[in-house]
Amino acid sequence: MISRDSARHYLGTYWCEQAWLGADRGVMAGVRLSVEGGALTAVETGVGSVPPGATRLAGLTLPGIANAHSHVFHRALRGRTHGDGGTFWTWRDRMYEAAAVLDPDGYEALATAVFAEMALAGYTAVGEFHYLHHGPGGTRYTDPNEMGSRLVAAATRAGLRLTLLDACYLHGGIGRPLAPVQQRFSDGSVNAWAERVGGLAPLAGPTVTVGAAVHSVRAVDPGSIAAVAAWAGEHGAVLHAHVSEQPAENEACVAAHGCTPVELLDRCGAVHDRFTAVHATHLTADDIDRLGRATAGCCFCPTTERDLADGIGPSTALRDAGARLCIGSDSHAVIDPFEEARAIELDERLAALHRGSHRPDQLLDAATRHGYRSLGWAGGELVVGAVADFVTVDTDNVRLAGADDVAAAVIFSAAPADVRHVVVDGRVVVADGRHVAIDVAGALASSITAVWDVA
Amino acid sequence: MISRDSARHYLGTYWCEQAWLGADRGVMAGVRLSVEGGALTAVETGVGSVPPGATRLAGLTLPGIANAHSHVFHRALRGRTHGDGGTFWTWRDRMYEAAAVLDPDGYEALATAVFAEMALAGYTAVGEFHYLHHGPGGTRYTDPNEMGSRLVAAATRAGLRLTLLDACYLHGGIGRPLAPVQQRFSDGSVNAWAERVGGLAPLAGPTVTVGAAVHSVRAVDPGSIAAVAAWAGEHGAVLHAHVSEQPAENEACVAAHGCTPVELLDRCGAVHDRFTAVHATHLTADDIDRLGRATAGCCFCPTTERDLADGIGPSTALRDAGARLCIGSDSHAVIDPFEEARAIELDERLAALHRGSHRPDQLLDAATRHGYRSLGWAGGELVVGAVADFVTVDTDNVRLAGADDVAAAVIFSAAPADVRHVVVDGRVVVADGRHVAIDVAGALASSITAVWDVA
């Protein structure tokens, strides 16, 4: 039992009954983690009993888990997109309805609740792919980063580490003007995007950083892609983009530019080791080679890719080429890092008709270390100097009882309900399965109801 | 709060805050269910408050959910099949190791724990596809149905409705002898199978029935398939068979018999409206037509089909042809009826690249009514005369908060942890999320550890 007072601890010692210390070391029993100033200052193994003053973490402790791709407001759609046959258009109409009505207060309330749901599910960090910048019709707020600052407030209150991936979004399709609802997303030009995003710097802190994003090759022209990539390079920021989620995007890109989205991004200087291609579902062999040679991140969002009928991306080929797979819950049809990670392997099995393309430790790397790198943090590992983010999963429950390979069992069989303790930046966020600061179900219900009462 | 004393109630009244009353009526608020002698005797809607003496069921109450395909002992493999790359052979070697060592006591202990895990997850009925009949090496037990009777004892103690699908298993492949471990499965001849299964009749009761199964066209020759089908017809029993789970089965069947497994089963008189084809993954257009015209059941086991890399079956085509889809957790890689039901649609989306092939009410029908029919029970519906089996899902939690279409939200986003109350045959089996009779995690841990201590 962790006292709720420990939510305020910033310096402390934890004793893990078992901890996963990476692919090389595997699961070790009796691991002491020492934390100071938000970082791990010691990781000792073979500690047979709980040291005096240490907090006991029963079960399996994992490094922090990164949700590398989130559109937080899509959570308002859950359980509301299956009427009228539940086609893609049902979903997109509802998504645009929600996007049209959110105001700063509503956005912050919803984001706080959803980030807290993520923490309860075992996520310690989130990459929020943010494009809901302006007011309805594109009207600027007095603070042009009003909406981004609300996301920072939400993540801080929910206790989640945040990479604010501010997305450039300029067009309604290749060579097409913005639709009315998309006016909220656009800064009008890439220079205006860069100027606004430059103003986000004061929001950065121990648990907040700013990254750049190209919404997609549909929404950003090549010259602007190059400018966003240059901005990211100058600022040492990570860069994300939606890439080849649907075949139609590839067809439009080839028709307009004579090359695939990956090649276009590469020509614009965007494909490098701080780049993450989100989805990366419908790729050519050349695309895979480019992403691999760059050691780029590839963020798979399998529960969303199932939900939106995107298809199954070439996860094994990407990994073998050198890309670093990570995970995201994207549209939040469900929020479950274990299902997300195992689905990389399970959906590959459905496509390849054989088992065992991704080992459990590779899936754990995707959920932890690779995700942290994609989001620009030195973490997702239980090593000295890493940020002090970790997650403890109860192993004494019906889902995990009887397993001998506990790390594999957690990846392949655990559920969010099994997450007992979550520590971010050395602070306890979830204790005994409950968020220390927020009534999460209540916050979700009220914030989502508020969205649809207006819509 | 339901008193644990109510575990002994056999006559009672329940008031559902909300209940799903089938595809036509949808979700209704304030539903009173009256139960007598294990059957629903009244279903009244519009009951505004909890009637005196009624048990309040907060959340959404669903009809009983059928797990139409289970190999209960495979649960011992969870978290133990991912070493050495985790190929299919890793899995099968472990499966045969477990099959080789189970004795009646160990089988009953494991089955009790796993059936109880199913009840906690929201299943009310199970079809146990049973082929572990005899002792090691095929030695007969004094009671030739020792192992089957242990399954009955396990289901009774766990509170689950059971269809004991006793499987004929004669060959180690088409024209191939049994491997040593398979000796336990075989009766030697279909006549011996029928004689033994005839002895199961005394085990039937209000919550137990006996069905027949053909393990597969690999393990049963055409003449014996016809004999099993005839036995089922004479006894009014349901009939199940593994069908076309892997392409290799089809190839072997075509090579040996000049037709697909479905056509072979049909020629043998097995394909009719009391037949259920389990998996039905790799089918021809003719197979789909035959199963549809027969209004046969087709039991999809998507979490197993993902885990074993079977592929994605033609769920929409089968349904459109007239087949009745149902669900099974099969190898128990996970036990989660919601994931199983939604995966029918989600995996179809991955194959078809469009959304909305199966509506939520069709997936609910698969989980409930169609599964009960596949298992030979008049249930899986909240109607007068049906068996009194139902499941209540908490809707006031992080996964379901904010949804307006609560039935769709449950199918697409709920998890076993959300199951609060389970009633089978008018008896409370799960109350407030706990099994009323069994420490399930403890029972799983001890029974699974015992299997591998011997293996």
XYZ file of C-alpha atoms in Angstrom, chain A residues 5-448:
444
model
C 1.106 11.365 0.633
C 3.783 9.857 -1.525
C 2.195 11.635 -4.468
C 4.218 14.576 -3.264
C 7.475 12.702 -2.892
C 10.108 13.735 -5.321
C 12.943 11.831 -3.769
C 12.537 8.264 -2.768
C 13.382 4.619 -2.915
C 11.268 1.859 -4.359
C 11.724 -1.876 -3.964
C 10.392 -3.924 -6.862
C 9.431 -7.518 -6.202
C 10.365 -8.093 -9.849
C 11.456 -5.656 -12.536
C 12.104 -5.953 -16.273
C 15.536 -4.469 -16.853
C 15.598 -4.601 -20.637
C 16.058 -7.223 -23.320
C 19.588 -8.164 -22.177
C 18.905 -8.585 -18.473
C 15.268 -9.635 -18.523
C 13.248 -9.934 -15.318
C 15.171 -9.656 -12.039
C 13.837 -10.159 -8.520
C 14.463 -7.675 -5.713
C 15.308 -4.451 -7.522
C 15.846 -1.190 -5.636
C 15.197 1.998 -7.604
C 16.526 5.257 -6.147
C 15.058 8.500 -7.393
C 16.189 12.069 -7.005
C 15.056 15.149 -8.861
C 12.963 13.154 -11.272
C 15.792 10.825 -12.378
C 16.904 7.323 -11.476
C 20.086 7.638 -9.435
C 20.574 3.945 -8.638
C 19.226 0.605 -9.898
C 20.347 -2.263 -7.632
C 19.462 -5.896 -8.142
C 19.437 -8.813 -5.723
C 17.987 -6.800 -2.871
C 16.271 -9.571 -0.966
C 13.811 -7.606 1.115
C 12.230 -4.197 1.310
C 14.893 -1.715 2.507
C 13.881 0.626 5.340
C 11.969 3.586 3.998
C 11.471 2.074 0.561
C 8.079 1.739 -1.032
C 7.280 -1.873 -1.928
C 6.057 -2.476 -5.482
C 4.497 -5.952 -5.633
C 4.280 -7.549 -9.064
C 6.343 -6.743 -12.154
C 7.720 -3.238 -12.575
C 8.304 -2.063 -16.131
C 10.037 1.060 -17.402
C 7.728 3.932 -18.303
C 5.403 3.213 -21.219
C 5.028 5.834 -23.942
C 1.827 6.526 -25.821
C 3.636 7.985 -28.806
C 0.554 9.047 -30.758
C -2.584 10.571 -29.273
C -5.381 12.818 -30.457
C -6.829 13.313 -27.034
C -10.196 14.703 -28.113
C -11.035 11.577 -30.119
C -11.771 9.904 -26.780
C -15.115 11.732 -26.885
C -16.106 9.484 -29.811
C -15.860 6.183 -27.960
C -19.191 4.357 -28.005
C -20.635 6.974 -30.381
C -19.512 5.902 -33.843
C -21.377 2.661 -34.450
C -24.780 3.950 -35.482
C -25.969 3.811 -39.129
C -23.664 0.882 -39.841
C -20.654 2.536 -38.245
C -18.759 3.267 -41.444
C -15.639 5.431 -41.649
C -17.888 8.374 -42.482
C -19.945 7.862 -39.321
C -16.687 8.118 -37.427
C -15.319 11.113 -39.316
C -18.533 13.119 -39.082
C -18.557 12.658 -35.307
C -14.867 13.539 -35.094
C -15.385 16.799 -36.943
C -18.451 17.573 -34.822
C -16.314 17.278 -31.704
C -13.478 19.272 -33.249
C -15.904 22.058 -34.153
C -17.223 22.700 -30.669
C -14.319 22.315 -28.247
C -13.324 25.474 -26.403
C -10.252 25.861 -24.180
C -12.034 24.927 -20.961
C -13.714 21.910 -22.545
C -10.478 20.822 -24.191
C -8.551 21.029 -20.930
C -11.208 19.153 -18.988
C -11.383 16.390 -21.582
C -7.604 16.158 -21.942
C -7.137 15.983 -18.180
C -9.568 13.081 -17.929
C -8.131 11.195 -20.906
C -4.520 11.664 -19.816
C -5.568 10.333 -16.417
C -7.214 7.330 -18.106
C -3.896 6.722 -19.860
C -2.024 6.827 -16.548
C -4.452 4.314 -15.031
C -3.824 2.040 -18.025
C -0.060 2.182 -17.480
C 1.089 4.938 -19.813
C 3.609 7.337 -18.269
C 4.263 9.591 -21.260
C 2.170 10.815 -24.163
C 2.915 12.398 -27.511
C -0.079 14.599 -28.173
C -0.337 15.233 -31.902
C -1.969 18.633 -31.574
C -3.725 20.440 -34.379
C -6.781 21.980 -32.704
C -4.994 25.323 -32.434
C -7.486 28.094 -33.031
C -11.060 29.038 -32.292
C -14.059 28.139 -34.456
C -13.626 29.414 -37.994
C -9.907 29.842 -37.316
C -10.296 32.862 -35.036
C -7.074 33.313 -33.063
C -7.200 33.206 -29.292
C -5.598 36.123 -27.442
C -2.815 33.740 -26.564
C -2.222 31.981 -29.905
C -1.088 28.923 -27.921
C -4.130 28.888 -25.651
C -5.078 25.344 -26.667
C -1.512 23.982 -26.406
C -1.104 25.505 -22.972
C -4.334 23.783 -21.901
C -2.835 20.453 -22.955
C 0.210 21.188 -20.820
C -2.019 22.027 -17.856
C -3.993 18.831 -18.416
C -0.944 16.575 -18.588
C 0.545 18.224 -15.525
C -2.625 17.699 -13.518
C -2.990 14.113 -14.763
C 0.663 13.443 -13.890
C 1.653 12.373 -17.393
C 4.885 13.269 -19.157
C 3.989 15.223 -22.315
C 5.619 15.786 -25.670
C 3.456 18.422 -27.304
C 3.741 17.565 -30.990
C 2.467 20.754 -32.545
C 1.239 19.892 -36.031
C 1.465 22.054 -39.093
C -1.845 21.710 -41.001
C -2.355 23.947 -44.016
C -4.477 22.249 -46.684
C -7.650 20.202 -46.933
C -5.946 17.682 -49.222
C -3.246 17.944 -51.856
C -4.019 21.138 -53.766
C -7.345 21.538 -51.945
C -8.515 24.335 -49.669
C -9.368 23.785 -46.025
C -12.904 22.723 -45.160
C -14.601 25.070 -42.670
C -13.956 22.798 -39.653
C -10.285 22.569 -40.635
C -9.844 26.356 -40.278
C -9.241 25.701 -36.587
C -6.225 23.575 -37.433
C -4.383 25.962 -39.754
C -1.950 28.789 -39.117
C -2.301 29.871 -42.759
C 1.382 29.427 -43.589
C 4.333 27.488 -42.330
C 5.996 30.688 -41.209
C 3.007 31.547 -39.081
C 3.105 27.957 -37.701
C 6.798 28.389 -36.795
C 6.202 31.755 -35.192
C 3.374 30.420 -33.043
C 5.243 27.262 -32.077
C 8.268 29.365 -31.120
C 6.037 30.816 -28.425
C 5.595 27.399 -26.788
C 9.143 27.351 -25.368
C 8.186 28.740 -21.941
C 5.834 25.781 -21.424
C 8.700 23.271 -21.461
C 9.788 21.852 -18.131
C 10.872 18.654 -16.417
C 7.882 16.739 -17.779
C 6.948 18.805 -20.812
C 8.742 19.193 -24.110
C 7.744 20.503 -27.514
C 8.067 18.561 -30.749
C 7.071 19.309 -34.303
C 4.658 17.514 -36.571
C 3.687 17.510 -40.189
C 0.059 16.497 -40.170
C 0.490 14.523 -43.414
C 1.490 15.009 -47.019
C -2.176 15.734 -47.634
C -2.279 18.712 -45.304
C 1.232 20.118 -45.800
C 2.902 20.934 -49.141
C 6.530 19.945 -49.794
C 7.989 23.403 -49.235
C 6.225 23.642 -45.888
C 7.288 20.121 -44.933
C 10.880 21.162 -45.523
C 10.381 24.268 -43.376
C 8.888 22.243 -40.491
C 11.767 19.760 -40.750
C 14.258 22.618 -40.687
C 12.549 24.117 -37.638
C 12.731 20.779 -35.830
C 16.405 20.418 -36.708
C 17.244 23.922 -35.477
C 15.412 23.359 -32.203
C 16.604 19.804 -31.569
C 12.963 18.732 -31.579
C 11.486 15.405 -32.569
C 9.363 15.366 -35.704
C 6.281 13.233 -36.329
C 3.982 12.778 -39.311
C 1.015 10.614 -40.280
C 2.342 8.390 -43.063
C 0.462 6.112 -45.463
C -2.395 5.244 -43.120
C -4.697 4.569 -46.075
C -3.994 3.576 -49.698
C -5.836 6.703 -50.912
C -3.128 8.913 -49.392
C -0.454 7.082 -51.349
C -2.431 7.353 -54.581
C -2.945 11.082 -54.173
C 0.711 11.623 -53.327
C 1.969 9.645 -56.297
C -0.456 11.479 -58.587
C 0.618 14.903 -57.349
C 4.308 14.428 -56.614
C 5.331 11.279 -58.471
C 6.481 9.545 -55.300
C 5.220 7.973 -52.084
C 4.668 9.957 -48.892
C 7.845 8.512 -47.327
C 9.936 9.490 -50.340
C 8.410 12.959 -50.371
C 9.135 13.434 -46.669
C 12.647 12.152 -47.223
C 13.233 14.581 -50.109
C 12.095 17.356 -47.763
C 14.686 16.386 -45.151
C 12.155 15.000 -42.701
C 13.245 11.327 -42.497
C 16.020 10.988 -39.908
C 16.618 9.443 -36.509
C 14.427 11.978 -34.680
C 11.552 11.368 -37.098
C 8.594 9.117 -36.351
C 6.282 7.870 -39.085
C 2.860 7.333 -37.532
C 0.945 4.267 -38.839
C 3.343 3.447 -41.722
C 0.741 0.950 -42.898
C 0.842 0.865 -46.691
C 4.520 1.061 -47.616
C 6.669 0.109 -50.575
C 9.935 -1.763 -50.194
C 11.722 1.513 -50.865
C 9.737 3.246 -48.108
C 10.721 0.529 -45.646
C 14.342 0.846 -46.676
C 14.342 4.629 -46.238
C 12.749 4.475 -42.773
C 15.108 1.682 -41.748
C 18.302 3.334 -42.948
C 17.323 6.493 -41.089
C 16.625 4.460 -37.906
C 13.398 6.407 -37.804
C 10.619 5.620 -35.378
C 7.479 3.944 -36.681
C 4.489 4.380 -34.395
C 1.988 1.590 -34.818
C -1.484 2.265 -33.396
C -3.007 -1.189 -33.860
C -6.241 -0.739 -31.942
C -6.995 2.345 -34.016
C -5.779 0.694 -37.207
C -8.244 -2.092 -36.463
C -10.999 0.352 -35.575
C -10.545 2.521 -38.666
C -9.915 -0.439 -40.994
C -6.496 0.896 -41.981
C -4.899 -2.513 -42.433
C -1.785 -4.192 -41.103
C 1.567 -2.454 -41.483
C 4.851 -4.259 -42.262
C 6.146 -4.290 -38.692
C 8.686 -7.065 -39.114
C 10.150 -5.663 -42.321
C 10.448 -2.210 -40.758
C 12.180 -3.560 -37.665
C 14.531 -5.704 -39.743
C 15.383 -2.686 -41.891
C 16.437 -0.720 -38.794
C 13.334 1.255 -37.842
C 12.331 1.489 -34.173
C 8.726 0.428 -33.574
C 6.699 2.180 -30.907
C 2.997 2.299 -29.979
C 0.173 4.820 -29.764
C -3.494 4.698 -28.811
C -4.303 7.427 -31.357
C -8.118 7.602 -31.463
C -8.550 5.922 -28.068
C -11.122 3.371 -29.225
C -9.510 1.581 -26.317
C -6.656 2.732 -24.081
C -4.608 -0.367 -23.338
C -0.824 -0.405 -23.846
C -0.678 -4.204 -23.519
C -3.212 -4.782 -26.304
C -1.414 -2.166 -28.404
C 1.987 -3.833 -27.972
C 0.831 -7.418 -28.434
C -1.251 -6.407 -31.444
C 1.961 -5.545 -33.321
C 2.777 -9.245 -33.160
C -0.781 -10.599 -33.294
C -1.785 -8.623 -36.369
C 1.494 -9.569 -38.039
C 0.512 -13.192 -37.371
C -2.823 -12.618 -39.111
C -1.017 -11.209 -42.135
C 1.959 -13.601 -42.247
C 0.208 -16.755 -40.979
C 3.132 -17.613 -38.732
C 3.913 -17.009 -35.088
C 6.922 -15.400 -33.449
C 7.956 -12.423 -35.603
C 8.383 -10.150 -32.577
C 9.725 -11.499 -29.302
C 8.143 -10.260 -26.060
C 11.230 -8.178 -25.215
C 11.022 -6.490 -28.609
C 7.383 -5.615 -27.925
C 8.375 -4.311 -24.484
C 11.064 -2.185 -26.127
C 8.421 -0.784 -28.461
C 6.188 0.119 -25.528
C 8.977 1.672 -23.456
C 12.446 2.640 -24.729
C 11.565 3.209 -28.369
C 8.518 5.241 -27.457
C 10.509 7.452 -25.129
C 13.094 8.046 -27.824
C 10.363 8.867 -30.333
C 9.077 11.493 -27.913
C 12.504 12.978 -27.177
C 13.031 11.712 -23.632
C 15.939 9.808 -22.071
C 13.744 7.174 -20.483
C 11.686 4.078 -20.946
C 14.565 2.179 -19.336
C 15.362 1.322 -15.743
C 18.932 2.636 -15.886
C 20.799 5.300 -13.960
C 20.229 8.716 -15.475
C 16.897 7.886 -17.088
C 13.822 9.823 -16.086
C 12.155 8.179 -13.105
C 9.084 6.790 -14.840
C 7.881 3.264 -14.130
C 4.769 1.105 -14.015
C 3.975 -1.826 -11.769
C 1.641 -4.571 -12.952
C 0.017 -6.892 -10.452
C 0.878 -10.469 -11.376
C -1.307 -12.140 -8.782
C -4.575 -11.963 -10.703
C -6.684 -14.167 -12.947
C -5.068 -13.001 -16.161
C -1.462 -13.612 -15.138
C -1.774 -16.449 -12.621
C 0.246 -19.504 -13.583
C 2.680 -17.879 -16.007
C 6.382 -18.616 -15.679
C 7.607 -16.063 -18.233
C 6.084 -13.077 -16.504
C 7.277 -10.434 -18.964
C 5.783 -12.363 -21.884
C 2.601 -12.976 -19.918
C 2.215 -9.270 -19.189
C 2.671 -8.308 -22.841
C 0.372 -11.032 -24.149
C -2.299 -11.245 -21.451
C -2.333 -8.241 -19.110
C -5.046 -5.595 -19.087
C -5.225 -2.026 -17.786
C -7.060 -3.299 -14.704
C -3.827 -5.047 -13.683
C -1.851 -1.785 -13.394
C -1.308 -1.031 -9.719
C 1.290 1.742 -9.457
C 2.505 4.394 -11.839
C 5.384 6.742 -11.111
C 6.242 9.650 -13.412
C 9.236 11.898 -12.814
C 9.597 10.340 -9.379
C 6.048 11.201 -8.378
C 3.337 8.627 -7.671
C 0.475 9.121 -10.133
C -1.440 5.868 -9.633
C -1.441 4.046 -6.315
C -3.206 0.745 -5.743
C -4.973 1.067 -9.069
C -6.385 4.523 -8.389
C -5.341 7.880 -9.719
C -4.063 9.898 -6.759
C -5.598 13.196 -7.877
C -8.561 12.587 -10.175
C -11.889 10.701 -10.185
C -11.173 9.547 -13.722
C -14.496 7.955 -14.664
C -16.366 10.960 -13.351
C -14.065 13.387 -15.149
C -14.481 11.478 -18.407
C -18.263 11.343 -18.122
C -18.664 15.038 -17.371
C -16.158 16.282 -19.934
C -17.477 14.075 -22.739
